[in-house]
Tab-separated table of C-alpha atoms and ligand atoms in Angstrom:
chain	number	residue	atom	x	y	z
A	1	MET	CA	4.760	-27.832	22.052
A	2	ALA	CA	7.077	-30.674	21.082
A	3	GLY	CA	5.425	-34.029	21.650
A	4	LEU	CA	1.891	-32.702	21.370
A	5	PHE	CA	1.506	-34.846	18.295
A	6	PRO	CA	3.808	-37.722	17.436
A	7	LYS	CA	6.231	-37.120	14.577
A	8	TRP	CA	4.335	-37.541	11.347
A	9	THR	CA	3.725	-41.170	10.619
A	10	ASN	CA	1.236	-42.511	8.151
A	11	ALA	CA	-1.010	-43.739	10.929
A	12	LEU	CA	-4.652	-43.154	10.137
A	13	PRO	CA	-5.755	-42.782	13.766
A	14	THR	CA	-3.392	-39.808	14.059
A	15	ILE	CA	-5.172	-37.781	11.446
A	16	ALA	CA	-8.550	-38.749	12.860
A	17	ALA	CA	-7.414	-37.695	16.342
A	18	MET	CA	-6.056	-34.439	14.998
A	19	ALA	CA	-9.260	-33.697	13.204
A	20	VAL	CA	-11.145	-34.083	16.463
A	21	MET	CA	-8.628	-32.148	18.552
A	22	GLY	CA	-8.301	-29.369	16.002
A	23	GLY	CA	-12.027	-29.185	15.570
A	24	ALA	CA	-11.263	-28.467	11.923
A	25	VAL	CA	-13.542	-31.100	10.515
A	26	THR	CA	-16.571	-32.823	11.867
A	27	THR	CA	-16.755	-36.543	12.614
A	28	VAL	CA	-18.285	-36.983	9.195
A	29	GLY	CA	-15.191	-35.364	7.718
A	30	ALA	CA	-12.900	-37.611	9.718
A	31	VAL	CA	-14.776	-40.699	8.592
A	32	TRP	CA	-14.703	-39.476	5.006
A	33	TYR	CA	-10.937	-39.034	5.254
A	34	TYR	CA	-10.543	-42.459	6.791
A	35	PHE	CA	-12.291	-44.228	3.945
A	36	THR	CA	-10.837	-42.173	1.120
A	37	PRO	CA	-7.172	-43.167	1.018
A	38	LYS	CA	-6.459	-41.129	-2.091
A	39	TYR	CA	-7.164	-37.879	-0.305
A	40	TRP	CA	-6.739	-38.489	3.367
A	41	GLU	CA	-3.432	-36.682	3.518
A	42	ALA	CA	-4.487	-33.622	1.544
A	43	GLY	CA	-5.010	-30.574	3.723
A	44	TYR	CA	-2.537	-31.757	6.360
A	45	MET	CA	-1.278	-28.693	8.255
A	46	PRO	CA	0.455	-29.300	11.601
A	47	GLU	CA	1.092	-26.492	14.072
A	48	GLN	CA	4.601	-25.075	13.635
A	49	PRO	CA	6.976	-23.976	16.464
A	50	GLY	CA	7.397	-20.349	17.570
A	51	ASN	CA	5.546	-17.951	15.308
A	52	GLY	CA	6.001	-20.367	12.451
A	53	PHE	CA	7.141	-19.389	9.015
A	54	ASN	CA	4.980	-17.406	6.621
A	55	HIS	CA	5.529	-18.254	2.941
A	56	GLN	CA	2.911	-15.740	1.828
A	57	LEU	CA	4.983	-12.969	3.444
A	58	HIS	CA	8.516	-14.153	2.590
A	59	ALA	CA	8.070	-15.831	-0.814
A	60	GLY	CA	4.956	-13.939	-1.924
A	61	LYS	CA	5.121	-10.356	-0.638
A	62	LEU	CA	8.902	-10.031	-0.196
A	63	GLY	CA	9.530	-12.131	-3.309
A	64	ILE	CA	12.371	-14.255	-1.883
A	65	ASP	CA	13.064	-17.095	-4.335
A	66	CYS	CA	12.365	-20.628	-3.075
A	67	ARG	CA	16.005	-21.555	-3.726
A	68	TYR	CA	17.271	-18.880	-1.310
A	69	CYS	CA	16.138	-21.254	1.457
A	70	HIS	CA	15.525	-24.601	-0.261
A	71	THR	CA	19.062	-24.374	-1.624
A	72	LYS	CA	19.661	-27.976	-2.690
A	73	ILE	CA	16.489	-28.505	-4.686
A	74	GLU	CA	18.187	-28.454	-8.089
A	75	GLN	CA	20.990	-30.808	-7.066
A	76	SER	CA	19.510	-33.370	-4.721
A	77	PRO	CA	16.498	-35.679	-4.478
A	78	GLU	CA	15.534	-34.221	-1.096
A	79	ALA	CA	14.380	-30.639	-0.620
A	80	ASN	CA	16.239	-29.197	2.377
A	81	ILE	CA	14.634	-27.043	5.058
A	82	PRO	CA	16.804	-23.983	5.833
A	83	ASN	CA	18.655	-23.788	9.129
A	84	VAL	CA	18.496	-20.951	11.676
A	85	ASP	CA	21.512	-19.221	10.111
A	86	THR	CA	19.464	-18.538	6.985
A	87	CYS	CA	16.777	-16.773	9.047
A	88	MET	CA	19.399	-14.852	11.048
A	89	GLY	CA	20.694	-13.338	7.820
A	90	CYS	CA	17.670	-11.048	8.114
A	91	HIS	CA	16.432	-11.475	11.679
A	92	ALA	CA	19.603	-11.020	13.746
A	93	GLU	CA	19.372	-8.105	16.219
A	94	ASN	CA	22.251	-6.277	14.578
A	95	ARG	CA	20.505	-6.081	11.222
A	96	ILE	CA	19.642	-2.480	12.010
A	97	SER	CA	18.979	-1.658	8.382
A	98	LEU	CA	15.779	-3.650	8.705
A	99	ASN	CA	12.954	-2.037	10.636
A	100	PHE	CA	11.624	-5.136	12.372
A	101	VAL	CA	14.608	-5.833	14.668
A	102	LYS	CA	12.721	-5.285	17.909
A	103	ASP	CA	9.853	-7.481	16.883
A	104	GLU	CA	8.939	-10.148	19.454
A	105	ARG	CA	7.582	-12.321	16.701
A	106	VAL	CA	11.091	-13.319	15.629
A	107	GLN	CA	12.514	-13.804	19.149
A	108	PHE	CA	12.148	-17.600	18.875
A	109	ILE	CA	14.641	-17.542	16.000
A	110	ARG	CA	17.236	-15.623	18.040
A	111	ASP	CA	16.658	-17.888	21.035
A	112	ALA	CA	17.315	-20.973	18.912
A	113	TYR	CA	20.419	-19.342	17.444
A	114	ALA	CA	21.747	-18.335	20.898
A	115	GLU	CA	21.244	-21.889	22.165
A	116	ASP	CA	22.819	-23.340	19.035
A	117	ALA	CA	19.596	-25.293	18.605
A	118	SER	CA	17.562	-25.917	15.498
A	119	ILE	CA	13.907	-25.059	15.047
A	120	GLU	CA	11.913	-28.282	14.971
A	121	TRP	CA	9.710	-27.658	11.947
A	122	ARG	CA	6.984	-30.224	11.528
A	123	ARG	CA	7.065	-32.118	8.299
A	124	ILE	CA	4.004	-31.832	6.066
A	125	HIS	CA	4.689	-33.741	2.824
A	126	LYS	CA	5.817	-37.315	3.343
A	127	LEU	CA	5.623	-40.339	1.079
A	128	PRO	CA	5.402	-43.809	2.640
A	129	ASP	CA	8.744	-45.592	3.124
A	130	TYR	CA	7.974	-48.140	0.412
A	131	VAL	CA	8.249	-45.369	-2.191
A	132	ARG	CA	11.842	-44.901	-3.339
A	133	ASN	CA	13.729	-41.668	-2.790
A	134	PHE	CA	11.574	-39.073	-4.559
A	135	PRO	CA	13.828	-37.072	-6.938
A	136	HIS	CA	13.143	-33.321	-6.621
A	137	HIS	CA	16.106	-32.335	-8.801
A	138	VAL	CA	14.935	-34.408	-11.796
A	139	HIS	CA	11.484	-32.807	-11.708
A	140	ILE	CA	12.782	-29.244	-11.276
A	141	LYS	CA	15.238	-29.584	-14.155
A	142	ALA	CA	12.518	-31.065	-16.360
A	143	GLY	CA	10.307	-27.998	-15.826
A	144	VAL	CA	7.824	-29.335	-13.276
A	145	SER	CA	7.001	-26.400	-11.002
A	146	CYS	CA	6.671	-26.571	-7.214
A	147	TYR	CA	3.173	-25.262	-7.978
A	148	SER	CA	2.134	-28.551	-9.629
A	149	CYS	CA	2.925	-30.586	-6.513
A	150	HIS	CA	2.643	-28.147	-3.597
A	151	GLY	CA	0.019	-25.672	-4.791
A	152	GLN	CA	0.196	-21.888	-4.486
A	153	ILE	CA	2.801	-21.719	-1.701
A	154	MET	CA	3.268	-17.979	-2.345
A	155	GLY	CA	-0.247	-17.440	-1.037
A	156	MET	CA	0.036	-19.673	2.050
A	157	PRO	CA	0.579	-18.051	5.473
A	158	GLU	CA	0.977	-21.658	6.642
A	159	VAL	CA	1.923	-24.474	4.290
A	160	PHE	CA	-0.605	-27.271	3.889
A	161	GLN	CA	-0.614	-30.301	1.628
A	162	SER	CA	-2.711	-29.347	-1.376
A	163	GLU	CA	-2.235	-32.447	-3.552
A	164	PRO	CA	-2.988	-36.094	-2.674
A	165	LEU	CA	0.572	-37.349	-3.506
A	166	SER	CA	-1.055	-40.692	-4.299
A	167	MET	CA	0.229	-43.147	-6.894
A	168	GLY	CA	-2.611	-42.323	-9.295
A	169	TRP	CA	-1.719	-38.655	-8.954
A	170	CYS	CA	1.972	-39.267	-9.798
A	171	LEU	CA	0.982	-41.392	-12.793
A	172	GLU	CA	-1.575	-38.918	-14.097
A	173	CYS	CA	1.262	-36.490	-14.738
A	174	HIS	CA	3.721	-39.161	-15.880
A	175	ARG	CA	1.248	-40.133	-18.610
A	176	ASN	CA	0.480	-36.545	-19.710
A	177	PRO	CA	3.430	-34.382	-18.632
A	178	GLU	CA	2.841	-31.762	-21.366
A	179	LYS	CA	-0.133	-30.432	-19.400
A	180	HIS	CA	2.204	-29.495	-16.552
A	181	LEU	CA	5.634	-28.658	-17.999
A	182	VAL	CA	6.839	-25.040	-17.905
A	183	PRO	CA	10.179	-23.541	-19.017
A	184	PRO	CA	12.669	-24.743	-16.347
A	185	ASP	CA	13.721	-21.178	-15.498
A	186	GLN	CA	10.135	-20.438	-14.409
A	187	VAL	CA	9.603	-23.341	-11.978
A	188	THR	CA	9.865	-21.185	-8.841
A	189	LYS	CA	7.744	-18.329	-10.272
A	190	LEU	CA	4.568	-19.758	-8.828
A	191	THR	CA	2.182	-16.932	-9.701
A	192	TRP	CA	3.411	-16.974	-13.308
A	193	VAL	CA	2.956	-20.761	-13.416
A	194	GLU	CA	-0.557	-20.610	-11.974
A	195	GLN	CA	-1.559	-18.081	-14.660
A	196	GLU	CA	0.166	-20.055	-17.440
A	197	LEU	CA	-1.468	-23.380	-16.543
A	198	ASP	CA	-4.832	-21.666	-16.376
A	199	ASP	CA	-4.252	-20.037	-19.788
A	200	ARG	CA	-3.207	-23.420	-21.146
A	201	ALA	CA	-6.365	-25.084	-19.897
A	202	HIS	CA	-8.341	-22.405	-21.753
A	203	GLY	CA	-6.274	-22.639	-24.952
A	204	ARG	CA	-4.702	-19.192	-24.459
A	205	SER	CA	-1.076	-20.181	-23.848
A	206	GLY	CA	1.769	-19.242	-26.179
A	207	VAL	CA	4.217	-21.711	-24.575
A	208	ASP	CA	5.546	-24.399	-26.954
A	209	THR	CA	4.782	-27.526	-24.905
A	210	ASP	CA	6.004	-29.857	-27.672
A	211	ALA	CA	9.459	-28.302	-27.355
A	212	LEU	CA	9.370	-28.767	-23.563
A	213	LEU	CA	8.295	-32.378	-23.989
A	214	SER	CA	11.060	-33.196	-26.459
A	215	SER	CA	13.689	-31.607	-24.219
A	216	LEU	CA	13.001	-34.125	-21.419
A	217	ARG	CA	15.907	-36.446	-20.694
A	218	ARG	CA	13.484	-39.340	-21.025
A	219	GLU	CA	9.820	-40.107	-20.654
A	220	PRO	CA	8.508	-40.066	-17.104
A	221	PRO	CA	8.589	-43.715	-15.963
A	222	GLN	CA	5.495	-45.860	-15.359
A	223	TYR	CA	7.182	-49.168	-14.451
A	224	CYS	CA	6.894	-50.206	-10.808
A	225	GLY	CA	10.652	-50.307	-10.127
A	226	ALA	CA	11.016	-46.590	-10.871
A	227	CYS	CA	9.190	-45.695	-7.667
A	228	HIS	CA	9.263	-48.881	-5.568
A	229	HIS	CA	12.083	-51.094	-4.285
I	301	HEC	C1	13.098	-17.517	3.739
I	301	HEC	C2	13.102	-18.973	3.628
I	301	HEC	C3	12.133	-19.698	2.733
I	301	HEC	C4	11.730	-19.386	1.450
I	301	HEC	C5	12.130	-18.201	0.609
I	301	HEC	C6	10.854	-20.461	1.023
I	301	HEC	N1	10.714	-21.383	2.024
I	301	HEC	FE1	9.637	-23.091	1.942
I	301	HEC	N2	10.053	-23.477	3.918
I	301	HEC	C7	10.855	-22.699	4.715
I	301	HEC	C8	10.798	-23.198	6.087
I	301	HEC	C9	11.527	-22.611	7.300
I	301	HEC	C10	9.942	-24.322	6.064
I	301	HEC	C11	9.531	-25.203	7.263
I	301	HEC	C12	8.342	-24.599	7.972
I	301	HEC	C13	7.040	-24.758	7.239
I	301	HEC	O1	6.716	-25.897	6.846
I	301	HEC	O2	6.328	-23.758	7.035
I	301	HEC	C14	9.488	-24.464	4.687
I	301	HEC	C15	8.618	-25.443	4.258
I	301	HEC	C16	8.205	-25.610	2.931
I	301	HEC	C17	7.361	-26.691	2.455
I	301	HEC	C18	6.740	-27.782	3.322
I	301	HEC	C19	7.754	-28.819	3.684
I	301	HEC	C20	7.157	-30.024	4.378
I	301	HEC	O3	7.296	-30.121	5.598
I	301	HEC	O4	6.548	-30.851	3.702
I	301	HEC	C21	7.201	-26.514	1.115
I	301	HEC	C22	6.410	-27.402	0.178
I	301	HEC	C23	7.920	-25.322	0.754
I	301	HEC	N3	8.525	-24.802	1.871
I	301	HEC	C24	7.971	-24.799	-0.510
I	301	HEC	C25	8.485	-23.545	-0.830
I	301	HEC	C26	8.328	-22.909	-2.118
I	301	HEC	C27	7.593	-23.506	-3.301
I	301	HEC	C28	8.952	-21.700	-2.043
I	301	HEC	C29	9.050	-20.630	-3.115
I	301	HEC	C30	7.798	-20.168	-3.678
I	301	HEC	C31	9.513	-21.589	-0.696
I	301	HEC	N4	9.200	-22.718	-0.002
I	301	HEC	C32	10.245	-20.500	-0.211
I	301	HEC	C33	11.603	-21.605	4.307
I	301	HEC	C34	11.490	-20.966	3.087
I	302	HEC	C1	15.709	-12.036	3.097
I	302	HEC	C2	15.295	-11.630	4.429
I	302	HEC	C3	14.543	-12.618	5.308
I	302	HEC	C4	14.866	-13.921	5.589
I	302	HEC	C5	16.015	-14.760	5.041
I	302	HEC	C6	13.891	-14.376	6.567
I	302	HEC	N1	13.014	-13.363	6.852
I	302	HEC	FE1	11.463	-13.449	8.168
I	302	HEC	N2	10.935	-11.566	7.697
I	302	HEC	C7	11.593	-10.732	6.808
I	302	HEC	C8	10.887	-9.457	6.714
I	302	HEC	C9	11.281	-8.267	5.837
I	302	HEC	C10	9.777	-9.566	7.584
I	302	HEC	C11	8.668	-8.540	7.778
I	302	HEC	C12	8.829	-7.754	9.010
I	302	HEC	C13	7.657	-6.815	9.268
I	302	HEC	O1	6.694	-6.833	8.490
I	302	HEC	O2	7.711	-6.134	10.236
I	302	HEC	C14	9.858	-10.875	8.216
I	302	HEC	C15	8.992	-11.315	9.205
I	302	HEC	C16	9.087	-12.535	9.867
I	302	HEC	C17	8.251	-12.942	10.980
I	302	HEC	C18	7.174	-12.098	11.634
I	302	HEC	C19	5.945	-12.053	10.794
I	302	HEC	C20	5.148	-13.290	10.932
I	302	HEC	O3	4.979	-13.969	9.913
I	302	HEC	O4	4.714	-13.607	12.028
I	302	HEC	C21	8.628	-14.208	11.336
I	302	HEC	C22	8.063	-15.098	12.433
I	302	HEC	C23	9.724	-14.592	10.435
I	302	HEC	N3	9.978	-13.548	9.559
I	302	HEC	C24	10.360	-15.809	10.466
I	302	HEC	C25	11.427	-16.146	9.635
I	302	HEC	C26	12.097	-17.442	9.669
I	302	HEC	C27	11.718	-18.600	10.584
I	302	HEC	C28	13.079	-17.401	8.732
I	302	HEC	C29	14.058	-18.498	8.361
I	302	HEC	C30	13.473	-19.734	7.896
I	302	HEC	C31	13.032	-16.080	8.109
I	302	HEC	N4	12.013	-15.364	8.677
I	302	HEC	C32	13.900	-15.648	7.120
I	302	HEC	C33	12.736	-11.043	6.116
I	302	HEC	C34	13.377	-12.267	6.105
I	303	HEC	C1	6.769	-33.640	-8.910
I	303	HEC	C2	6.284	-33.179	-7.616
I	303	HEC	C3	7.079	-32.187	-6.823
I	303	HEC	C4	7.673	-31.012	-7.240
I	303	HEC	C5	7.749	-30.448	-8.644
I	303	HEC	C6	8.211	-30.378	-6.059
I	303	HEC	N1	7.986	-31.171	-4.959
I	303	HEC	FE1	8.583	-30.796	-3.077
I	303	HEC	N2	7.864	-32.624	-2.446
I	303	HEC	C7	7.203	-33.520	-3.270
I	303	HEC	C8	6.980	-34.757	-2.549
I	303	HEC	C9	6.311	-36.003	-3.110
I	303	HEC	C10	7.522	-34.566	-1.260
I	303	HEC	C11	7.617	-35.613	-0.143
I	303	HEC	C12	8.887	-36.402	-0.439
I	303	HEC	C13	9.174	-37.595	0.452
I	303	HEC	O1	8.460	-37.873	1.396
I	303	HEC	O2	10.207	-38.260	0.187
I	303	HEC	C14	8.059	-33.199	-1.223
I	303	HEC	C15	8.680	-32.604	-0.127
I	303	HEC	C16	9.147	-31.294	-0.100
I	303	HEC	C17	9.710	-30.637	1.056
I	303	HEC	C18	9.872	-31.259	2.435
I	303	HEC	C19	11.246	-31.828	2.573
I	303	HEC	C20	11.612	-32.269	3.983
I	303	HEC	O3	12.597	-33.020	4.113
I	303	HEC	O4	10.937	-31.887	4.965
I	303	HEC	C21	10.046	-29.356	0.673
I	303	HEC	C22	10.702	-28.281	1.527
I	303	HEC	C23	9.706	-29.226	-0.724
I	303	HEC	N3	9.170	-30.423	-1.157
I	303	HEC	C24	9.921	-28.067	-1.458
I	303	HEC	C25	9.751	-27.967	-2.831
I	303	HEC	C26	10.106	-26.791	-3.628
I	303	HEC	C27	10.694	-25.510	-3.089
I	303	HEC	C28	9.812	-27.102	-4.931
I	303	HEC	C29	10.042	-26.273	-6.175
I	303	HEC	C30	11.354	-25.632	-6.346
I	303	HEC	C31	9.277	-28.467	-4.936
I	303	HEC	N4	9.268	-28.951	-3.651
I	303	HEC	C32	8.871	-29.147	-6.068
I	303	HEC	C33	6.829	-33.303	-4.579
I	303	HEC	C34	7.279	-32.269	-5.378
I	304	HEC	C1	3.286	-32.657	-12.578
I	304	HEC	C2	4.071	-33.728	-13.176
I	304	HEC	C3	4.674	-34.798	-12.336
I	304	HEC	C4	4.227	-35.307	-11.133
I	304	HEC	C5	3.013	-34.911	-10.339
I	304	HEC	C6	5.159	-36.346	-10.766
I	304	HEC	N1	6.143	-36.457	-11.697
I	304	HEC	FE1	7.724	-37.763	-11.648
I	304	HEC	N2	8.392	-37.048	-13.410
I	304	HEC	C7	7.794	-36.056	-14.162
I	304	HEC	C8	8.579	-35.823	-15.366
I	304	HEC	C9	8.268	-34.816	-16.454
I	304	HEC	C10	9.666	-36.725	-15.316
I	304	HEC	C11	10.780	-36.914	-16.363
I	304	HEC	C12	11.950	-36.042	-16.044
I	304	HEC	C13	13.090	-36.240	-16.984
I	304	HEC	O1	13.621	-37.353	-17.033
I	304	HEC	O2	13.489	-35.290	-17.654
I	304	HEC	C14	9.523	-37.488	-14.080
I	304	HEC	C15	10.424	-38.469	-13.654
I	304	HEC	C16	10.296	-39.200	-12.497
I	304	HEC	C17	11.214	-40.243	-12.083
I	304	HEC	C18	12.445	-40.717	-12.837
I	304	HEC	C19	13.669	-40.080	-12.280
I	304	HEC	C20	14.909	-40.359	-13.090
I	304	HEC	O3	15.990	-40.351	-12.485
I	304	HEC	O4	14.820	-40.538	-14.299
I	304	HEC	C21	10.731	-40.741	-10.882
I	304	HEC	C22	11.347	-41.846	-10.030
I	304	HEC	C23	9.534	-39.991	-10.558
I	304	HEC	N3	9.308	-39.071	-11.553
I	304	HEC	C24	8.771	-40.196	-9.410
I	304	HEC	C25	7.579	-39.515	-9.120
I	304	HEC	C26	6.755	-39.795	-7.969
I	304	HEC	C27	7.027	-40.868	-6.926
I	304	HEC	C28	5.710	-38.931	-8.038
I	304	HEC	C29	4.545	-38.782	-7.070
I	304	HEC	C30	4.842	-38.656	-5.666
I	304	HEC	C31	5.901	-38.108	-9.215
I	304	HEC	N4	7.038	-38.501	-9.847
I	304	HEC	C32	5.046	-37.082	-9.596
I	304	HEC	C33	6.661	-35.373	-13.842
I	304	HEC	C34	5.888	-35.549	-12.686
I	305	HEC	C1	5.592	-42.670	-10.556
I	305	HEC	C2	5.796	-43.420	-9.365
I	305	HEC	C3	5.090	-44.742	-9.161
I	305	HEC	C4	5.038	-45.816	-10.037
I	305	HEC	C5	5.597	-45.888	-11.450
I	305	HEC	C6	4.359	-46.876	-9.336
I	305	HEC	N1	4.005	-46.460	-8.078
I	305	HEC	FE1	3.028	-47.552	-6.683
I	305	HEC	N2	2.934	-45.932	-5.435
I	305	HEC	C7	3.515	-44.731	-5.699
I	305	HEC	C8	3.240	-43.818	-4.602
I	305	HEC	C9	3.697	-42.380	-4.476
I	305	HEC	C10	2.489	-44.568	-3.648
I	305	HEC	C11	1.991	-44.067	-2.285
I	305	HEC	C12	0.550	-43.706	-2.376
I	305	HEC	C13	-0.008	-43.069	-1.128
I	305	HEC	O1	0.720	-42.732	-0.197
I	305	HEC	O2	-1.221	-42.899	-1.106
I	305	HEC	C14	2.310	-45.888	-4.221
I	305	HEC	C15	1.598	-46.922	-3.610
I	305	HEC	C16	1.564	-48.223	-4.068
I	305	HEC	C17	0.916	-49.312	-3.372
I	305	HEC	C18	0.192	-49.218	-2.034
I	305	HEC	C19	-1.303	-49.167	-2.237
I	305	HEC	C20	-1.803	-47.966	-2.950
I	305	HEC	O3	-2.376	-48.121	-4.054
I	305	HEC	O4	-1.654	-46.840	-2.445
I	305	HEC	C21	1.094	-50.445	-4.123
I	305	HEC	C22	0.616	-51.856	-3.825
I	305	HEC	C23	1.834	-50.030	-5.328
I	305	HEC	N3	2.100	-48.682	-5.244
I	305	HEC	C24	2.204	-50.887	-6.361
I	305	HEC	C25	2.725	-50.461	-7.583
I	305	HEC	C26	2.887	-51.339	-8.748
I	305	HEC	C27	2.564	-52.822	-8.782
I	305	HEC	C28	3.412	-50.562	-9.744
I	305	HEC	C29	3.697	-50.954	-11.193
I	305	HEC	C30	2.558	-51.393	-11.959
I	305	HEC	C31	3.578	-49.207	-9.186
I	305	HEC	N4	3.141	-49.206	-7.886
I	305	HEC	C32	4.113	-48.140	-9.883
I	305	HEC	C33	4.250	-44.378	-6.812
I	305	HEC	C34	4.425	-45.173	-7.938
């Protein structure tokens, strides 16, 4: 599996090749992607190792909070991917209290653990190198939900990129953050956020967005140096 596709780079031919190999989009689609830089990354969904990881099951159905696995998201710019130990907390063979211990679908986790190896998850969201260290923690603390930037992860059996992550997209929110801000303690409650933002768009929300706006440390920056070296 490893080496089937090169590690994610921003090379356009890669996505075009993938589109053809995956048969997911027609040539017309590939050409459309190629000439539409703003959106060419949206929809990106590489094949994951083993049986992958199902957010719809773990975060949605089982209701495990994002921060159980993405533990550093409130403290650091980078969102961490959990290591095998985190999975073994539930999927180790001796967790007899759980009824899925014999399941072959989680064998790849135990194999990795036994070999002291890590699971090579393929990265999906990636900004170009000329964009400075994107600060997750600042956004989370300000009340920008994962939902606004990653979509409805709680409904995704496999994560895909749902937003363009383009400069115009970043700035659209930086100019009008009140449309997107939610109470900071709700940022990982993605179904609540989806409902709230929909209510807001239809004038049905009871959330005081002015209060959220005035509690920001500072206005979201629009000067070039904030995001570029
Ligand atoms: C039980 C652990 C666990 C929980 C809970 C969890 N995740 Fe993840 N997450 C992972 C793993 C493992 C990966 C890497 C595999 C993948 O991309 O599917 C990942 C990947 C991701 C990615 C894609 C990263 C990339 O490569 O760009 C996003 C975005 C993400 N998670 C968001 C969330 C959000 C939002 C929540 C809460 C609603 C959440 N996760 C809950 C384990 C978890
Ligand atoms: C808090 C407990 C918990 C943690 C942590 C956890 N899981 Fe699970 N996982 C479950 C439960 C419960 C099921 C459902 C089993 C069933 O339905 O039989 C499951 C099922 C699975 C399955 C089989 C279903 C499918 O989607 O194919 C896979 C694969 C899996 N988990 C991978 C992982 C990985 C990888 C991690 C670490 C990133 C992880 N899990 C962390 C509880 C957990
Ligand atoms: C303001 C937009 C925004 C918000 C809010 C946001 N993210 Fe992200 N996320 C991004 C961007 C942009 C990247 C790619 C960063 C890069 O390439 O440096 C990313 C990358 C990631 C990754 C991949 C990290 C890696 O090293 O593979 C994970 C996991 C992730 N985000 C999880 C989350 C979770 C969980 C939340 C909510 C608690 C969240 N994000 C909130 C924009 C956001
Ligand atoms: C949905 C809304 C939203 C999106 C999308 C968004 N941001 Fe922000 N961003 C904010 C808000 C709100 C703040 C102000 C946070 C504060 O200071 O309290 C902010 C602040 C920042 C800061 C300043 C950090 C600091 O230390 O003061 C940087 C840098 C930044 N964003 C980069 C980005 C980049 C790069 C993107 C696109 C990849 C992006 N943002 C997308 C809402 C957003
Ligand atoms: C809020 C963060 C943010 C600010 C502020 C910002 N940029 Fe960007 N910029 C980005 C991101 C993210 C990309 C990557 C876009 C992509 O991958 O499609 C980008 C891409 C670019 C590119 C590459 C071409 C393109 O349009 O995609 C240039 C050139 C650029 N920015 C110049 C600037 C200049 C000049 C300013 C000041 C007027 C500025 N940027 C302000 C986030 C920002």
